[in-house]
Tab-separated table of C-alpha atoms in Angstrom:
chain	number	residue	atom	x	y	z
A	1	GLN	CA	-5.930	16.795	6.947
A	2	VAL	CA	-5.162	12.672	6.773
A	3	HIS	CA	-2.405	11.141	8.645
A	4	LEU	CA	-1.151	7.848	7.477
A	5	GLU	CA	1.152	5.630	9.849
A	6	GLU	CA	2.553	2.463	8.687
A	7	SER	CA	4.110	-0.523	11.129
A	8	GLY	CA	5.153	-3.910	10.829
A	9	GLY	CA	8.247	-3.291	8.451
A	10	GLY	CA	11.662	-5.720	9.300
A	11	LEU	CA	14.136	-7.765	8.154
A	12	VAL	CA	13.353	-11.103	6.949
A	13	GLN	CA	14.574	-14.403	4.383
A	14	ALA	CA	13.475	-15.328	1.886
A	15	GLY	CA	10.654	-17.008	1.329
A	16	ASN	CA	8.912	-16.058	4.165
A	17	SER	CA	5.748	-13.697	5.778
A	18	LEU	CA	5.603	-10.456	6.645
A	19	SER	CA	2.818	-8.220	7.694
A	20	LEU	CA	2.106	-4.047	7.361
A	21	SER	CA	-0.410	-1.769	8.835
A	22	CYS	CA	-1.124	1.863	7.833
A	23	VAL	CA	-3.541	3.555	9.955
A	24	ARG	CA	-5.774	5.883	8.579
A	25	SER	CA	-6.066	9.154	11.712
A	26	LYS	CA	-8.736	10.901	9.774
A	27	ARG	CA	-12.176	9.269	9.540
A	28	SER	CA	-14.207	9.748	6.949
A	29	TYR	CA	-17.589	9.852	6.026
A	30	VAL	CA	-16.569	9.492	2.358
A	31	SER	CA	-15.406	6.576	0.714
A	32	TYR	CA	-11.667	6.334	0.428
A	33	SER	CA	-9.059	4.141	-1.666
A	34	MET	CA	-5.674	2.413	-0.070
A	35	ALA	CA	-2.981	1.594	-1.037
A	36	TRP	CA	0.391	0.018	-1.182
A	37	PHE	CA	3.584	1.450	-2.909
A	38	ARG	CA	7.109	0.636	-2.674
A	39	GLN	CA	10.641	2.639	-3.536
A	40	ALA	CA	14.071	0.854	-3.866
A	41	PRO	CA	17.221	2.322	-3.873
A	42	GLY	CA	18.420	4.380	-7.127
A	43	LYS	CA	14.835	3.377	-8.857
A	44	GLU	CA	11.210	5.709	-8.595
A	45	ARG	CA	7.995	4.673	-6.826
A	46	GLU	CA	6.121	2.232	-7.584
A	47	PHE	CA	2.421	0.800	-7.190
A	48	VAL	CA	2.183	-2.388	-5.231
A	49	ALA	CA	-1.042	-2.568	-4.370
A	50	VAL	CA	-4.513	-1.141	-3.999
A	51	SER	CA	-8.050	-1.485	-2.259
A	52	SER	CA	-10.228	1.001	-4.267
A	53	TRP	CA	-13.422	2.834	-2.356
A	54	THR	CA	-15.796	0.738	-4.845
A	55	GLY	CA	-14.836	-2.384	-2.772
A	56	MET	CA	-12.189	-3.513	-6.220
A	57	GLU	CA	-8.368	-5.070	-5.374
A	58	TYR	CA	-5.853	-4.446	-7.506
A	59	TYR	CA	-2.037	-5.515	-7.539
A	60	ALA	CA	1.215	-5.293	-9.352
A	61	ASN	CA	1.691	-7.832	-11.618
A	62	SER	CA	5.659	-8.148	-9.212
A	63	VAL	CA	3.446	-9.227	-6.275
A	64	LYS	CA	0.415	-10.774	-7.726
A	65	GLY	CA	-0.571	-14.553	-5.494
A	66	ARG	CA	2.049	-13.514	-3.358
A	67	PHE	CA	0.481	-10.259	-1.074
A	68	THR	CA	-2.842	-9.334	-0.321
A	69	ILE	CA	-3.915	-6.058	0.360
A	70	SER	CA	-7.371	-6.307	2.327
A	71	ARG	CA	-8.611	-3.079	5.129
A	72	ASP	CA	-11.027	-2.362	8.539
A	73	ASN	CA	-12.940	0.285	8.218
A	74	ALA	CA	-13.800	0.448	11.354
A	75	LYS	CA	-10.404	0.778	12.269
A	76	ASN	CA	-9.313	2.684	9.520
A	77	THR	CA	-6.734	0.315	8.845
A	78	ALA	CA	-5.304	-1.265	5.758
A	79	TYR	CA	-2.932	-4.390	5.691
A	80	LEU	CA	-0.612	-6.108	3.752
A	81	GLN	CA	0.588	-9.682	3.738
A	82	MET	CA	3.226	-10.460	2.110
A	83	ASN	CA	3.519	-13.693	1.196
A	84	ASN	CA	6.817	-15.506	-0.137
A	85	LEU	CA	9.102	-12.567	-0.028
A	86	LYS	CA	12.243	-12.482	-2.607
A	87	PRO	CA	15.022	-9.762	-2.115
A	88	GLU	CA	13.741	-8.207	-4.810
A	89	ASP	CA	10.948	-7.405	-3.159
A	90	THR	CA	13.391	-5.124	-0.428
A	91	ALA	CA	12.221	-1.440	-0.293
A	92	VAL	CA	10.906	1.616	1.367
A	93	TYR	CA	7.129	0.210	1.765
A	94	TYR	CA	4.616	3.243	1.779
A	95	CYS	CA	1.406	3.584	2.226
A	96	ALA	CA	-1.017	6.132	0.584
A	97	SER	CA	-4.575	6.843	0.375
A	98	THR	CA	-6.923	9.390	-1.678
A	99	GLU	CA	-10.948	10.396	-1.917
A	100	ARG	CA	-10.799	10.400	-5.315
A	101	ALA	CA	-11.897	8.105	-7.818
A	102	PHE	CA	-9.868	6.373	-10.278
A	103	SER	CA	-9.978	6.381	-14.452
A	104	ASN	CA	-8.040	4.285	-17.083
A	105	GLY	CA	-5.892	2.312	-14.453
A	106	SER	CA	-4.858	5.705	-12.037
A	107	TYR	CA	-4.982	3.988	-8.772
A	108	VAL	CA	-0.841	2.629	-10.350
A	109	ARG	CA	0.336	6.548	-10.433
A	110	PRO	CA	1.346	7.770	-6.832
A	111	HIS	CA	0.198	11.827	-8.097
A	112	GLU	CA	-3.377	9.974	-7.744
A	113	TYR	CA	-2.772	10.394	-3.770
A	114	ASP	CA	-2.990	12.764	-1.412
A	115	SER	CA	-1.745	11.676	1.265
A	116	TRP	CA	0.957	9.589	2.295
A	117	GLY	CA	2.681	7.565	5.317
A	118	PRO	CA	6.345	7.904	5.522
A	119	GLY	CA	7.354	4.454	4.870
A	120	THR	CA	9.113	1.736	6.876
A	121	GLN	CA	11.714	-0.836	5.500
A	122	VAL	CA	11.144	-4.383	3.941
A	123	THR	CA	14.804	-6.143	3.756
A	124	VAL	CA	14.410	-9.172	1.974
A	125	SER	CA	17.812	-11.692	2.638
A	126	ALA	CA	18.714	-14.039	0.143
């Protein structure tokens, strides 16, 4: 059983930065991908960024150039550095993990991931 726990959310003003962390409880001897999704009130959960087990990183167009995903495999931790935050970035941010391989951009689909954290709220004021 894999448990994920996010931290680092909070309230910031537009233009500022915030860093999220996600700790994966189970040490894995197989490669796995770590991703970030977000969900705003009344909207569907949407893909933000992924650090795949192949070493590739992908971002949603809405955050490209502003957000950076990274990971420390020795600490089983993934990070999301968010710069130049905008009010439209306000959402609950979820960490997700999977050991499955992606195909044809499937990393953007929530159902590709089998482990999820409880989420952390990020609020950006204008």
